[in-house]
mmCIF file of C-alpha atoms in Angstrom:
data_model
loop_
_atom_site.group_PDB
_atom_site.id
_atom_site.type_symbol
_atom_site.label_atom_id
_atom_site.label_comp_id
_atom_site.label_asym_id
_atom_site.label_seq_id
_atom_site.Cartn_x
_atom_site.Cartn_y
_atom_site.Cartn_z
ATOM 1 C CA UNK A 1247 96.425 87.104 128.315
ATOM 2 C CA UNK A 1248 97.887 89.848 130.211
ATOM 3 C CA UNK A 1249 100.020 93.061 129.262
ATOM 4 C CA UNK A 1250 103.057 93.614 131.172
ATOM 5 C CA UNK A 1251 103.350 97.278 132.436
ATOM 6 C CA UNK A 1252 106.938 97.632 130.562
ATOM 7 C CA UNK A 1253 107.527 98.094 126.995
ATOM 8 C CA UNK A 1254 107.517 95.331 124.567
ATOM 9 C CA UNK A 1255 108.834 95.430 120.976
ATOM 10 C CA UNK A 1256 106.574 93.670 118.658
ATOM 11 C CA UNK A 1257 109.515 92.003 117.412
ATOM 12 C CA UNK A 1258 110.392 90.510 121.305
ATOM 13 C CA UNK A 1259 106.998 89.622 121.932
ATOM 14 C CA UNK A 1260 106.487 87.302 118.521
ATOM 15 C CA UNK A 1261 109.985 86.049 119.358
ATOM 16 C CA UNK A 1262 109.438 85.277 122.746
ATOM 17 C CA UNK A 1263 109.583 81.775 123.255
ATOM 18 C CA UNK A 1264 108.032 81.476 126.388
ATOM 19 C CA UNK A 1265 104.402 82.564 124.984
ATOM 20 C CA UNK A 1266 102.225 79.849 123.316
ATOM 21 C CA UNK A 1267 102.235 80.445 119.569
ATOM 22 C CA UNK A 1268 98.777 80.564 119.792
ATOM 23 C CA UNK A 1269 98.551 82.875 122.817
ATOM 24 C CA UNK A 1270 100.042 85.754 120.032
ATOM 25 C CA UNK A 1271 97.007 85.832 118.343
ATOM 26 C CA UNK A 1272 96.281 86.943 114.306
ATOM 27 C CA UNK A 1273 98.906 90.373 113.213
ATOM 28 C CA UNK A 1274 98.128 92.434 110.294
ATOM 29 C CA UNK A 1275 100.306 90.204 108.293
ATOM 30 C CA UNK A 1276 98.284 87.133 109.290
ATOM 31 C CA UNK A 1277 94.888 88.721 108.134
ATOM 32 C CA UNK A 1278 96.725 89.303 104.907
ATOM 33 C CA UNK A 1279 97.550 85.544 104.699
ATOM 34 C CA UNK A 1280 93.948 84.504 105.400
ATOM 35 C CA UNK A 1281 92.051 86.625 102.990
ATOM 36 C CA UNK A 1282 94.892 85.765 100.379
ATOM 37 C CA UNK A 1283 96.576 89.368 100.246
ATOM 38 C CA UNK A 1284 99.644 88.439 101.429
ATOM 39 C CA UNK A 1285 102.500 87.591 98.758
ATOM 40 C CA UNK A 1286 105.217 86.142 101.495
ATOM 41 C CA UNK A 1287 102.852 83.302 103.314
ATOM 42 C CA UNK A 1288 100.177 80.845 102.578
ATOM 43 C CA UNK A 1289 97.004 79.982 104.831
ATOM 44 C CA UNK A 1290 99.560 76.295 105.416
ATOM 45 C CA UNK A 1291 102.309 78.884 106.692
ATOM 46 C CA UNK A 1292 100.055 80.896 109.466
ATOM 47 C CA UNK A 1293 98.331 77.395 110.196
ATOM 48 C CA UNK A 1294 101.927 75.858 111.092
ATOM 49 C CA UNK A 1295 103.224 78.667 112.736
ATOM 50 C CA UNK A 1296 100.133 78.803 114.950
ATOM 51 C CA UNK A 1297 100.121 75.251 115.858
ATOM 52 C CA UNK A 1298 103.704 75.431 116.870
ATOM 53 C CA UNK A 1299 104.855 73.604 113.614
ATOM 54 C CA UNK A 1300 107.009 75.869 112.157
ATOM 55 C CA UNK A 1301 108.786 78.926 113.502
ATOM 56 C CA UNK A 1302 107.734 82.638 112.674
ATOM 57 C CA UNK A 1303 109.410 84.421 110.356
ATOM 58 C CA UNK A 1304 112.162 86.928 112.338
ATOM 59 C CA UNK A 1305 112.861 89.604 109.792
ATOM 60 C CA UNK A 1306 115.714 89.922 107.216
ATOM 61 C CA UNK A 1307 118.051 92.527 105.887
ATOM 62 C CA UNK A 1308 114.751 94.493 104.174
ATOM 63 C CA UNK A 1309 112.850 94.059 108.011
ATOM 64 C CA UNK A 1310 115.828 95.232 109.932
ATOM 65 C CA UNK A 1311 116.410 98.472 107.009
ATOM 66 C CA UNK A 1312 112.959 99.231 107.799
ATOM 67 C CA UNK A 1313 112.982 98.741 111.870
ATOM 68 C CA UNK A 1314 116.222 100.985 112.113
ATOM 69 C CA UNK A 1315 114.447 103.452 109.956
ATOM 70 C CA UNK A 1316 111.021 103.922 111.097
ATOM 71 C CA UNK A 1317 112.222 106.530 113.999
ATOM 72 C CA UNK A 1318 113.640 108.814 111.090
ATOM 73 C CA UNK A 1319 110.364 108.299 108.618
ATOM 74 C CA UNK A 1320 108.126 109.310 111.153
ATOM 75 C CA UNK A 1321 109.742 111.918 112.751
ATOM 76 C CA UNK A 1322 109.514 113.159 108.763
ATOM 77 C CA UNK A 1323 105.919 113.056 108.675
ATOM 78 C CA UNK A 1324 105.616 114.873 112.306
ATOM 79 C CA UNK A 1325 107.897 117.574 111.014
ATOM 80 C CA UNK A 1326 106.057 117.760 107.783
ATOM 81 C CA UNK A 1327 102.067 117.461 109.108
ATOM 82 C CA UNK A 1328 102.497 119.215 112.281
ATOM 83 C CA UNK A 1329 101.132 116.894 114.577
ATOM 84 C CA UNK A 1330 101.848 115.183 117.978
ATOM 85 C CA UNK A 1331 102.905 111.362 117.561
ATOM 86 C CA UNK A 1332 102.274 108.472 120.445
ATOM 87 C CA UNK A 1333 104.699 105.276 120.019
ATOM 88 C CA UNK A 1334 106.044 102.984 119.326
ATOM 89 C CA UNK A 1335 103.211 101.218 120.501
ATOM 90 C CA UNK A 1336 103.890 97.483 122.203
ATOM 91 C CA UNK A 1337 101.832 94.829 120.959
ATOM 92 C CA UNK A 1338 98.091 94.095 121.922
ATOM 93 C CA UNK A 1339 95.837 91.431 121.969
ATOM 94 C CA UNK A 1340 92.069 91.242 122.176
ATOM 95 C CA UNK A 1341 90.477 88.101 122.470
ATOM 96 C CA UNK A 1342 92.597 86.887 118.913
ATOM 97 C CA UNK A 1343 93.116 90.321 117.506
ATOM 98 C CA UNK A 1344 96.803 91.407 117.797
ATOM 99 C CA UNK A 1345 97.663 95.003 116.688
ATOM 100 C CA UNK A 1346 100.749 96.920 116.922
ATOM 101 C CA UNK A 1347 99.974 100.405 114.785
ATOM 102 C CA UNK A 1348 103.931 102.068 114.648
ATOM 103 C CA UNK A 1349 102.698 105.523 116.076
ATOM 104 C CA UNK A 1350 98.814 106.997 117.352
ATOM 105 C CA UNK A 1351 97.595 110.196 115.962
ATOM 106 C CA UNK A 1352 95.910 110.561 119.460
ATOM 107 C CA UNK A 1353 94.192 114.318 119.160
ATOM 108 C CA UNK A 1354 92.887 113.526 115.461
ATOM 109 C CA UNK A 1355 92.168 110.249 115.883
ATOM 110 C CA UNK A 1356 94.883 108.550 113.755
ATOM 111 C CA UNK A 1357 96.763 105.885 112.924
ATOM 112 C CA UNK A 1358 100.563 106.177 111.233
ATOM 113 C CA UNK A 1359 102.091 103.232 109.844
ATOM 114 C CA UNK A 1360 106.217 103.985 108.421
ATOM 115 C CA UNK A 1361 107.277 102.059 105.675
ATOM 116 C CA UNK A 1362 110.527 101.851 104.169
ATOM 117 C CA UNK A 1363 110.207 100.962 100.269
ATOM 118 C CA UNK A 1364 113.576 100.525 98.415
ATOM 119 C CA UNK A 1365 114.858 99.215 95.156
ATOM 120 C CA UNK A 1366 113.797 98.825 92.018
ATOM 121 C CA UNK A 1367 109.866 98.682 91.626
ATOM 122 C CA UNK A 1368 108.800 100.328 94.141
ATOM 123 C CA UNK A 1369 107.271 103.891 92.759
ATOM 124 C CA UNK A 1370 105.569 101.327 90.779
ATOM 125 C CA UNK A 1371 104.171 99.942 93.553
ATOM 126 C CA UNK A 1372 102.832 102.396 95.614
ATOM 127 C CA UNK A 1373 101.426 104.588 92.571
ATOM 128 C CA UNK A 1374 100.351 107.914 92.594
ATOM 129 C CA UNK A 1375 99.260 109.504 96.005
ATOM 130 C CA UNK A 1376 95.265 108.408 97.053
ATOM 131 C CA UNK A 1377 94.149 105.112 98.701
ATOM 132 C CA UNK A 1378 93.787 103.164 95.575
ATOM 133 C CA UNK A 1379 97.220 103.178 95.004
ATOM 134 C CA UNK A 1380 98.131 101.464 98.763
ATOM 135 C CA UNK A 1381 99.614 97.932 97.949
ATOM 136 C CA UNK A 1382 96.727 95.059 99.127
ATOM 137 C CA UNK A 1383 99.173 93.777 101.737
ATOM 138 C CA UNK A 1384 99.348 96.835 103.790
ATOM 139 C CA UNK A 1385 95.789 98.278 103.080
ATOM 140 C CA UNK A 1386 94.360 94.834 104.869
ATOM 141 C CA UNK A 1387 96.904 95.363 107.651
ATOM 142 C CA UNK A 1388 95.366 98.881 108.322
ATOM 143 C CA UNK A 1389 91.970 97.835 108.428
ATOM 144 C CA UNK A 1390 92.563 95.381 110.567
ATOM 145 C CA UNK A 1391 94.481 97.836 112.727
ATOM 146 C CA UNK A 1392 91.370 99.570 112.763
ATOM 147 C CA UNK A 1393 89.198 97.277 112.998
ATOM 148 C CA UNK A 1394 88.264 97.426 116.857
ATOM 149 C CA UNK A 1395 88.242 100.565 119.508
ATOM 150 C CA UNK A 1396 91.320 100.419 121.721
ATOM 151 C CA UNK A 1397 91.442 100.391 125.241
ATOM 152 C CA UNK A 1398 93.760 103.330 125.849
ATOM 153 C CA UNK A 1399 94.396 101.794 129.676
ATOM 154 C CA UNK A 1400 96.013 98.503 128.376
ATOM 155 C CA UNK A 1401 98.079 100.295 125.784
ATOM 156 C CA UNK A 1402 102.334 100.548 126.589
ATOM 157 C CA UNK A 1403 104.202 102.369 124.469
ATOM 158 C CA UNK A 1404 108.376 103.063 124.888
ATOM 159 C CA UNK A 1405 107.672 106.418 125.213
ATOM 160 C CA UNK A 1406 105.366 109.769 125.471
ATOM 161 C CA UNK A 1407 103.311 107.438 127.812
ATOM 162 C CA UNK A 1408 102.471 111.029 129.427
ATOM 163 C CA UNK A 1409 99.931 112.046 126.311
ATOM 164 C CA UNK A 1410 98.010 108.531 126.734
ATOM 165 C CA UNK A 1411 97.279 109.296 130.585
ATOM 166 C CA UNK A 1412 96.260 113.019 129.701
ATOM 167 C CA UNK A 1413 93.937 112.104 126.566
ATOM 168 C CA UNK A 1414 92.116 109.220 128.966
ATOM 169 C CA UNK A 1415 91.375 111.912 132.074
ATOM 170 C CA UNK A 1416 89.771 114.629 129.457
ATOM 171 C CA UNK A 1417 88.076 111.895 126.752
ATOM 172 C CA UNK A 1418 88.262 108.490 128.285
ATOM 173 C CA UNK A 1419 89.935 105.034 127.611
ATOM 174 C CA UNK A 1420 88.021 103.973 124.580
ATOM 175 C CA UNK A 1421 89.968 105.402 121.421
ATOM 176 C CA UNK A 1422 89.282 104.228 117.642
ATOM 177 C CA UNK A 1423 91.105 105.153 114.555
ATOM 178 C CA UNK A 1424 89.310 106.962 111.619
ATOM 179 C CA UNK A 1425 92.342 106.548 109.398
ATOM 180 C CA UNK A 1426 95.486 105.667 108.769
ATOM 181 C CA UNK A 1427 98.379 107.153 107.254
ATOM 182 C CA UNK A 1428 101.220 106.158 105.590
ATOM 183 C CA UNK A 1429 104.693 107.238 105.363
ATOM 184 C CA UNK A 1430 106.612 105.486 102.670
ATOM 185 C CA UNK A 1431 110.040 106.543 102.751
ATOM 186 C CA UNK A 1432 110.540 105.096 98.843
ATOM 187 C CA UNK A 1433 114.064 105.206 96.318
ATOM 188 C CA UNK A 1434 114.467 108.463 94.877
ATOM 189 C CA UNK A 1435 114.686 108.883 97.881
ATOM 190 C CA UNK A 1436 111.582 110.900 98.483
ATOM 191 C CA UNK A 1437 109.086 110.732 100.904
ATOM 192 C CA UNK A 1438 105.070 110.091 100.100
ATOM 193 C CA UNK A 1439 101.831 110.437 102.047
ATOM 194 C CA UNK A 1440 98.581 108.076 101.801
ATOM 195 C CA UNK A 1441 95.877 108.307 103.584
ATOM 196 C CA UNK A 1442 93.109 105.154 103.954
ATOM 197 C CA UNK A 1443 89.742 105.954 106.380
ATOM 198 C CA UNK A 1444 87.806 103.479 108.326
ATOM 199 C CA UNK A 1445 85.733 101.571 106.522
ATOM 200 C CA UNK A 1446 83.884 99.168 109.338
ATOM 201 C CA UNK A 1447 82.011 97.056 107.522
ATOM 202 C CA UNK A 1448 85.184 95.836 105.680
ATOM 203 C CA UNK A 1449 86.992 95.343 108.740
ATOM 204 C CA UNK A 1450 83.954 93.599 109.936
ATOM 205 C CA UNK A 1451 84.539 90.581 107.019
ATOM 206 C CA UNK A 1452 88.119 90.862 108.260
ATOM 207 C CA UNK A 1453 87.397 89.697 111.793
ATOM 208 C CA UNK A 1454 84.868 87.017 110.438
ATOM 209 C CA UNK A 1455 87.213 85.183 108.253
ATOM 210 C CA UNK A 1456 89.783 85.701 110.869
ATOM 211 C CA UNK A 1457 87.142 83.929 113.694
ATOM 212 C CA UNK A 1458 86.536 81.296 111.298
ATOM 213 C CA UNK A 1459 89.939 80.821 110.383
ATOM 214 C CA UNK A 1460 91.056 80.292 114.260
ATOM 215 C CA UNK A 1461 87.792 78.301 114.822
ATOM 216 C CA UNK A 1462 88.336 75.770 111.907
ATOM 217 C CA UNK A 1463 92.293 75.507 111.663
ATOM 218 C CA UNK A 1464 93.949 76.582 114.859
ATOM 219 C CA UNK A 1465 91.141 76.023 118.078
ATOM 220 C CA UNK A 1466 90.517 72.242 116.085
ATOM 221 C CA UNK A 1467 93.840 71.688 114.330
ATOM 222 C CA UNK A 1468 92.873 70.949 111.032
ATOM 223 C CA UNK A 1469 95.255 72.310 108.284
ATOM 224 C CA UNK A 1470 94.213 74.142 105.669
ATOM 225 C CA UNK A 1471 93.627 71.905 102.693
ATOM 226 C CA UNK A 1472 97.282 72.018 100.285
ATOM 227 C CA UNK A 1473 97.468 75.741 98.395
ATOM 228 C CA UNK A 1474 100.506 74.895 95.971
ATOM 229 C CA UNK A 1475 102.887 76.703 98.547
ATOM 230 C CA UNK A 1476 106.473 75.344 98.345
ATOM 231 C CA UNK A 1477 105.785 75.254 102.296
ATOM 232 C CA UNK A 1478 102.523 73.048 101.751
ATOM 233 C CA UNK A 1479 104.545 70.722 99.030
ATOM 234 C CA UNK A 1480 107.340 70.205 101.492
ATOM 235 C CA UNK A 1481 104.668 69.167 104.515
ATOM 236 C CA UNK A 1482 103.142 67.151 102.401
ATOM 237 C CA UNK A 1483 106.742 65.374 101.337
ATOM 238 C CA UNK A 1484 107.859 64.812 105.114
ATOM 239 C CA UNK A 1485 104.405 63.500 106.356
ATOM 240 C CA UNK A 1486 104.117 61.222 103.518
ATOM 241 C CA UNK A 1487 107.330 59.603 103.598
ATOM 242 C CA UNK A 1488 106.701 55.670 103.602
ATOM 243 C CA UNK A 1489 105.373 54.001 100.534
ATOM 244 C CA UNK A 1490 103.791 50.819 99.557
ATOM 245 C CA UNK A 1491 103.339 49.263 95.990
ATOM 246 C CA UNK A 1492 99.402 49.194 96.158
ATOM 247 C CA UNK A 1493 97.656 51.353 93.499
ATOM 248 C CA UNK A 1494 94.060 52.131 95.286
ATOM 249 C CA UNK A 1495 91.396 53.682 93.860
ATOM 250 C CA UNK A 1496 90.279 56.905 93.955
ATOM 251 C CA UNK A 1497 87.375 58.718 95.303
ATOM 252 C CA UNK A 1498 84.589 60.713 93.983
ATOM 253 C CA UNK A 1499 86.270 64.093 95.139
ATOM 254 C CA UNK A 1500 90.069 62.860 94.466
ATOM 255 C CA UNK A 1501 88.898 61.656 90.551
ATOM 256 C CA UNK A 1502 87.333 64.899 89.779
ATOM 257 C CA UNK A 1503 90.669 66.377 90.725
ATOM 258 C CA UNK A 1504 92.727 64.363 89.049
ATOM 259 C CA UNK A 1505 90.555 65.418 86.122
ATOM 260 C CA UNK A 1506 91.373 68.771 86.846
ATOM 261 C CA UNK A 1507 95.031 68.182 86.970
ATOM 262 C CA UNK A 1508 95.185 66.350 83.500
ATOM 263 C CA UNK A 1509 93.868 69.321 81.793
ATOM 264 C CA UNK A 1510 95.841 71.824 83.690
ATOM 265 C CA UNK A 1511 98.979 69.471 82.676
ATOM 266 C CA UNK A 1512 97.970 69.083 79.231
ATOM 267 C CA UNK A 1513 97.301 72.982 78.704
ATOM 268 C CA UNK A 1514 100.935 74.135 80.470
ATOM 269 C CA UNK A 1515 103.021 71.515 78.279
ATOM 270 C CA UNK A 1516 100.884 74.003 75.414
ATOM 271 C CA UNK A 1517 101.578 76.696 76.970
ATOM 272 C CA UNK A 1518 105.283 76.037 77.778
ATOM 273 C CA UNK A 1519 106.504 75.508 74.459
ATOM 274 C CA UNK A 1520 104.302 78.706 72.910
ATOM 275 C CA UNK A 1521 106.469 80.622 75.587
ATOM 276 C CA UNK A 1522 109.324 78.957 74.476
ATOM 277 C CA UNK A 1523 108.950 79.614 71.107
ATOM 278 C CA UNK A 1524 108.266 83.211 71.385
ATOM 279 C CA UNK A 1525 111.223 83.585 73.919
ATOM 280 C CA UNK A 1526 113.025 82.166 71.341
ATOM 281 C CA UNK A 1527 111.901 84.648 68.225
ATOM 282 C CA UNK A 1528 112.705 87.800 71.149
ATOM 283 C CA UNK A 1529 116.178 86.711 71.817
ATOM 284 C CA UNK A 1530 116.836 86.032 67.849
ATOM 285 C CA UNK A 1531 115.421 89.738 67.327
ATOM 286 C CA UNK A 1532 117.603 90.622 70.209
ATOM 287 C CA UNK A 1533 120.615 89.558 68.571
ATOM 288 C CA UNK A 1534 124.141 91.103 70.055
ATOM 289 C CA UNK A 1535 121.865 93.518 71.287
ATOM 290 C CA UNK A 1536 121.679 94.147 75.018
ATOM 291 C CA UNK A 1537 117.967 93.995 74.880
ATOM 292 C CA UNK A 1538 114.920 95.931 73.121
ATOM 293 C CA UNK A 1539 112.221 98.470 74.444
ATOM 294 C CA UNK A 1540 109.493 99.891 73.861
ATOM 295 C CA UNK A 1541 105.321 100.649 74.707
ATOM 296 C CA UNK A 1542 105.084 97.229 76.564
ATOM 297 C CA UNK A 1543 108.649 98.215 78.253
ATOM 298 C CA UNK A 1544 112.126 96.327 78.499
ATOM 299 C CA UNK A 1545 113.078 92.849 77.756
ATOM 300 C CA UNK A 1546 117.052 92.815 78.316
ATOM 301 C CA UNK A 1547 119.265 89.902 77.215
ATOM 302 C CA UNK A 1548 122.696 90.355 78.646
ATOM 303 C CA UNK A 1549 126.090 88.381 79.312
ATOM 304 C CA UNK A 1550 125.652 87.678 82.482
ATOM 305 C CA UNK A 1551 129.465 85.654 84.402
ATOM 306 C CA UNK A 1552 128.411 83.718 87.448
ATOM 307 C CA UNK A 1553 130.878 81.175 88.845
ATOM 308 C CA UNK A 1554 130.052 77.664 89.910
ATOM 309 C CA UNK A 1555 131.606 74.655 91.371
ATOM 310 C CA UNK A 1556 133.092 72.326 89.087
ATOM 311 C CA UNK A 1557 133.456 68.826 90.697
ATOM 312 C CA UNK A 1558 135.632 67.343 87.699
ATOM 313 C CA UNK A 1559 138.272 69.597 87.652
ATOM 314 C CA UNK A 1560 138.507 69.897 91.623
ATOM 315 C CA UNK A 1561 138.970 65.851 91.122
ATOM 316 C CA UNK A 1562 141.728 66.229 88.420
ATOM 317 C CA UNK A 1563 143.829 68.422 90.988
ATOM 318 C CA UNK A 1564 143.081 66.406 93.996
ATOM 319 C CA UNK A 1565 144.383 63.193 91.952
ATOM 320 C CA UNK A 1566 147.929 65.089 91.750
ATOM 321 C CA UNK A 1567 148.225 64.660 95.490
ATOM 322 C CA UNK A 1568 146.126 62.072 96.831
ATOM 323 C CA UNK A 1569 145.429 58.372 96.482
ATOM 324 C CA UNK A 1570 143.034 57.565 94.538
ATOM 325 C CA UNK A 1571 141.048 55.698 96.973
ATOM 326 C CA UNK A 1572 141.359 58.357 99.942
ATOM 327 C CA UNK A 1573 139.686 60.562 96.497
ATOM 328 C CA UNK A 1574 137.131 57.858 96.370
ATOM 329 C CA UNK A 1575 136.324 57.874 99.976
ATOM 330 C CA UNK A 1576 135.538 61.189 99.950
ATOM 331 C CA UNK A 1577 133.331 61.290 97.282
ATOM 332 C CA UNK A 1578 131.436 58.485 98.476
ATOM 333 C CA UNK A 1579 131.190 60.464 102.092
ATOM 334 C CA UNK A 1580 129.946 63.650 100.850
ATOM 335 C CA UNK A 1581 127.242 61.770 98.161
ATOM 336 C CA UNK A 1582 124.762 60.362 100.932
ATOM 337 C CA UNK A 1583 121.698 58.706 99.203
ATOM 338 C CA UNK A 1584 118.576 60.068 99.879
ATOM 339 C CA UNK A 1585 115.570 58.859 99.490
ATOM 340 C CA UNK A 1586 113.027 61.245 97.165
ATOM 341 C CA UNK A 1587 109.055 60.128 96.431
ATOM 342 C CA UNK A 1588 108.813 61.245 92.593
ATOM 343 C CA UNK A 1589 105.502 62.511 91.199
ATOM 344 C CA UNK A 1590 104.619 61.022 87.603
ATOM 345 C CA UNK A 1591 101.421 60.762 85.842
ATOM 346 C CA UNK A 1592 100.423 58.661 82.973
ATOM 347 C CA UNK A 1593 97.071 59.459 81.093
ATOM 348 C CA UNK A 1594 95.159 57.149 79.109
ATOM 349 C CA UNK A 1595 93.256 60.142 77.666
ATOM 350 C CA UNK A 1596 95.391 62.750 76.181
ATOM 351 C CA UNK A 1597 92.616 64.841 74.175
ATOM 352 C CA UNK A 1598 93.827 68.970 74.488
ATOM 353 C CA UNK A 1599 91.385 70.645 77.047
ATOM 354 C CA UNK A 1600 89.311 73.129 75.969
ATOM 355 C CA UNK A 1601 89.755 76.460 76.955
ATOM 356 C CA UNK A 1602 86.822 77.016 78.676
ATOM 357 C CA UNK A 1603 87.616 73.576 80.870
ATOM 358 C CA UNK A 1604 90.894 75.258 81.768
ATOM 359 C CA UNK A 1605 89.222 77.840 82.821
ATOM 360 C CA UNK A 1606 86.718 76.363 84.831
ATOM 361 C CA UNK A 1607 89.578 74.383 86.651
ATOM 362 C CA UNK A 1608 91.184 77.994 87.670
ATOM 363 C CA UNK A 1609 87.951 79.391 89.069
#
C-alpha cells in the first residue's frame, strides 16, 4: 500500500471508505485488543471490523475532547522539556503494522504520545509518575509504536516536514524510538510526565501475536472463538436465528463445557445472593444516611429522581380525546412482535461446585 505525498489525519485515513478494511492494517489500539489489554474491544470486535463486518469505531465526545486538545498538551510539554517536536504524524503502514505516534522527538530519538485524562478516576489511574504507573492500554500502544525502525522517507506529517528532510541528509532515513513519553493533561487540571523505554524483545511478542492473529483470523477468516463480549453474544444471536425442535447431542469438547457452565451457574446463583445479602446489611447500616466511609473508601446511598415514561397514564389522557380504537391501533402499531431465541438450562445434577472446580473453570 502506498503513502500519498499529502497529509492524512489518522482519523481520515481509518474513516476512509475507499481503503479495504484490511488494507489499514493492526493500530496501537488493535494490539491492545489482541493481547487482551484493551478494555473498549474484544478479539470478535477487531476480527469484524477487519473483515468488513462491522464498522470502526469513529470517536465520541471523550475522542473529539482529546483530538481538539492534543495541539495545546504538547505544545505544554515542548515549552516545559525544551525540545523540538515533529507532527502530527499521518498514518503508516508496514507490511500489517500501522503506527501513528502524535509527535517525533527526532534529535533524541523520541516518541510523544498527548493524552487528555478527565473526570473522576483518573489520578487514580495514571498513579504516581514512573512507567509502572502507565495504564496497560496505552503502555502496549507505545511498544508497539516502537516496535519497528521507521523509514523517515515514507513519513508525512501536517507540518515541520522541513526537520524530517534535514535529520535524513546528516543521519539517514532509518529512525527508531528509544522511548516514549507521555503527556497526560489529567483533572486538577495539572499536567504529568511518563516516560516508558524500548524494550524489543517485548515488542517482539507484540508483532508475533499480531502475525498470528492476521494469519489465523483475518488472511483465513475464521473468527475468534465467542469471548463473552456483548458484541460476540449479539453475532452469535443474528447468525443463529432459525430454530428447529431437535435436541442433538453433544460433543466431547461442547460436554466438557457445558460442565463448565453448570458450575460457573451454580457458584454465581451463590454468589449473587451472598452479594445481595451483604448489600442489603450496608444499606440497613446506611440508614437515612447519604452513605458511609472509611479505610476501604466510599459506599454512597443517595435519592437519586430520574424520570421515565409511563405508558398507563399517557393512555388515560389520550382516552379523553380519542376513540378508543384509533388508541388501540396505535398501540398495536408501535408493539411489533419480535422474535427472541431464549437461553435456559435445566440440570439433572445440581451438587454445589467446589471451589477449586470453579477455579479451574476460570483459568
Amino acid at each position: 500500500m502506498t503513502q500519498d505525498t499529502k497529509y492524512i489525519a489518522t482519523s481520515d485515513f481509518l474513516e476512509d471508505q475507499t481503503i479495504e478494511p484490511r488494507d489499514k492494517g493492526i493500530g496501537g489500539s488493535d494490539i491492545a485488543t489482541i493481547v487482551g489489554l484493551n478494555p473498549f474491544s474484544s478479539k470478535w470486535d477487531l476480527w469484524a471490523t477487519l473483515t468488513g463486518r462491522k464498522k470502526r469505531f469513529s470517536g465520541n465526545v471523550a475522542t473529539g475532547v482529546g483530538t481538539k486538545l492534543e495541539p495545546y498538551v504538547c505544545d505544554e510539554y515542548r515549552l516545559t522539556k525544551d525540545v523540538q517536536l515533529v507532527g502530527p504524524t499521518a498514518s503508516t503502514i508496514d507490511g500489517i503494522v500501522r503506527r501513528s505516534p502524535d509527535r517525533l522527538i527526532l534529535q533524541d530519538n523520541g516518541i510523544l504520545e498527548a493524552k487528555t485524562s478527565l473526570g473522576y478516576g483518573a489520578r487514580k489511574m495514571w498513579g504516581g509518575s514512573d512507567d509502572s504507573e502507565i495504564p496497560d492500554y496505552y503502555n502496549t500502544q507505545a511498544r508497539w509504536y516502537m516496535s519497528m525502525p521507521y523509514d523517515l522517507s515514507k513519513l508525512r506529517t501536517y507540518e515541520d516536514f522541513d526537520a524530517i528532510e534535514t535529520h535524513i541528509l546528516m543521519n539517514g532515513k532509518q529512525w527508531a524510538a528509544e522511548y516514549t513519553d507521555f503527556a497526560v493533561f489529567m483533572t486538577g487540571p495539572e499536567h504529568r510526565y511518563y516516560r516508558l523505554y524500548h524494550d524489543q524483545e517485548i515488542s517482539d511478542v507484540l508483532l508475533e501475536e499480531a502475525h498470528k492473529f492476521w494469519n489465523q483470523h483475518v488472511l483465513r477468516d475464521i473468527e475468534p472463538d465467542p469471548d463473552g463480549s456483548a458484541s460476540a453474544a449479539k453475532h452469535i444471536a443474528e447468525r443463529f436465528k432459525e430454530t428447529t425442535q431437535e435436541l442433538k447431542k453433544p460433543d466431547a469438547e461442547t460436554s466438557s463445557i457445558i460442565d463448565e457452565y453448570r458450575k460457573l451457574y451454580i457458584f454465581k446463583k451463590r454468589i449473587d445472593k451472598a452479594l445481595a445479602q451483604r448489600k442489603q446489611h450496608i444499606q440497613t447500616s446506611i440508614a437515612e444516611d447519604r452513605g458511609i466511609q472509611g479505610d476501604f473508601g466510599k459506599i454512597t446511598w443517595y435519592t437519586q429522581t430520574r424520570k421515565s415514561f409511563n405508558k398507563d397514564t399517557l393512555y388515560q389522557t389520550l382516552m379523553k380525546h380519542l376513540p378508543r380504537d384509533i388508541i388501540d391501533q396505535c398501540f398495536k402499531t408501535a408493539n411489533a412482535a419480535k422474535d427472541t431465541r431464549v437461553f435456559l438450562s435445566s440440570w439433572s445434577n445440581t451438587n454445589d461446585p467446589t471451589a477449586e472446580e470453579v477455579s479451574s473453570c476460570l483459568d
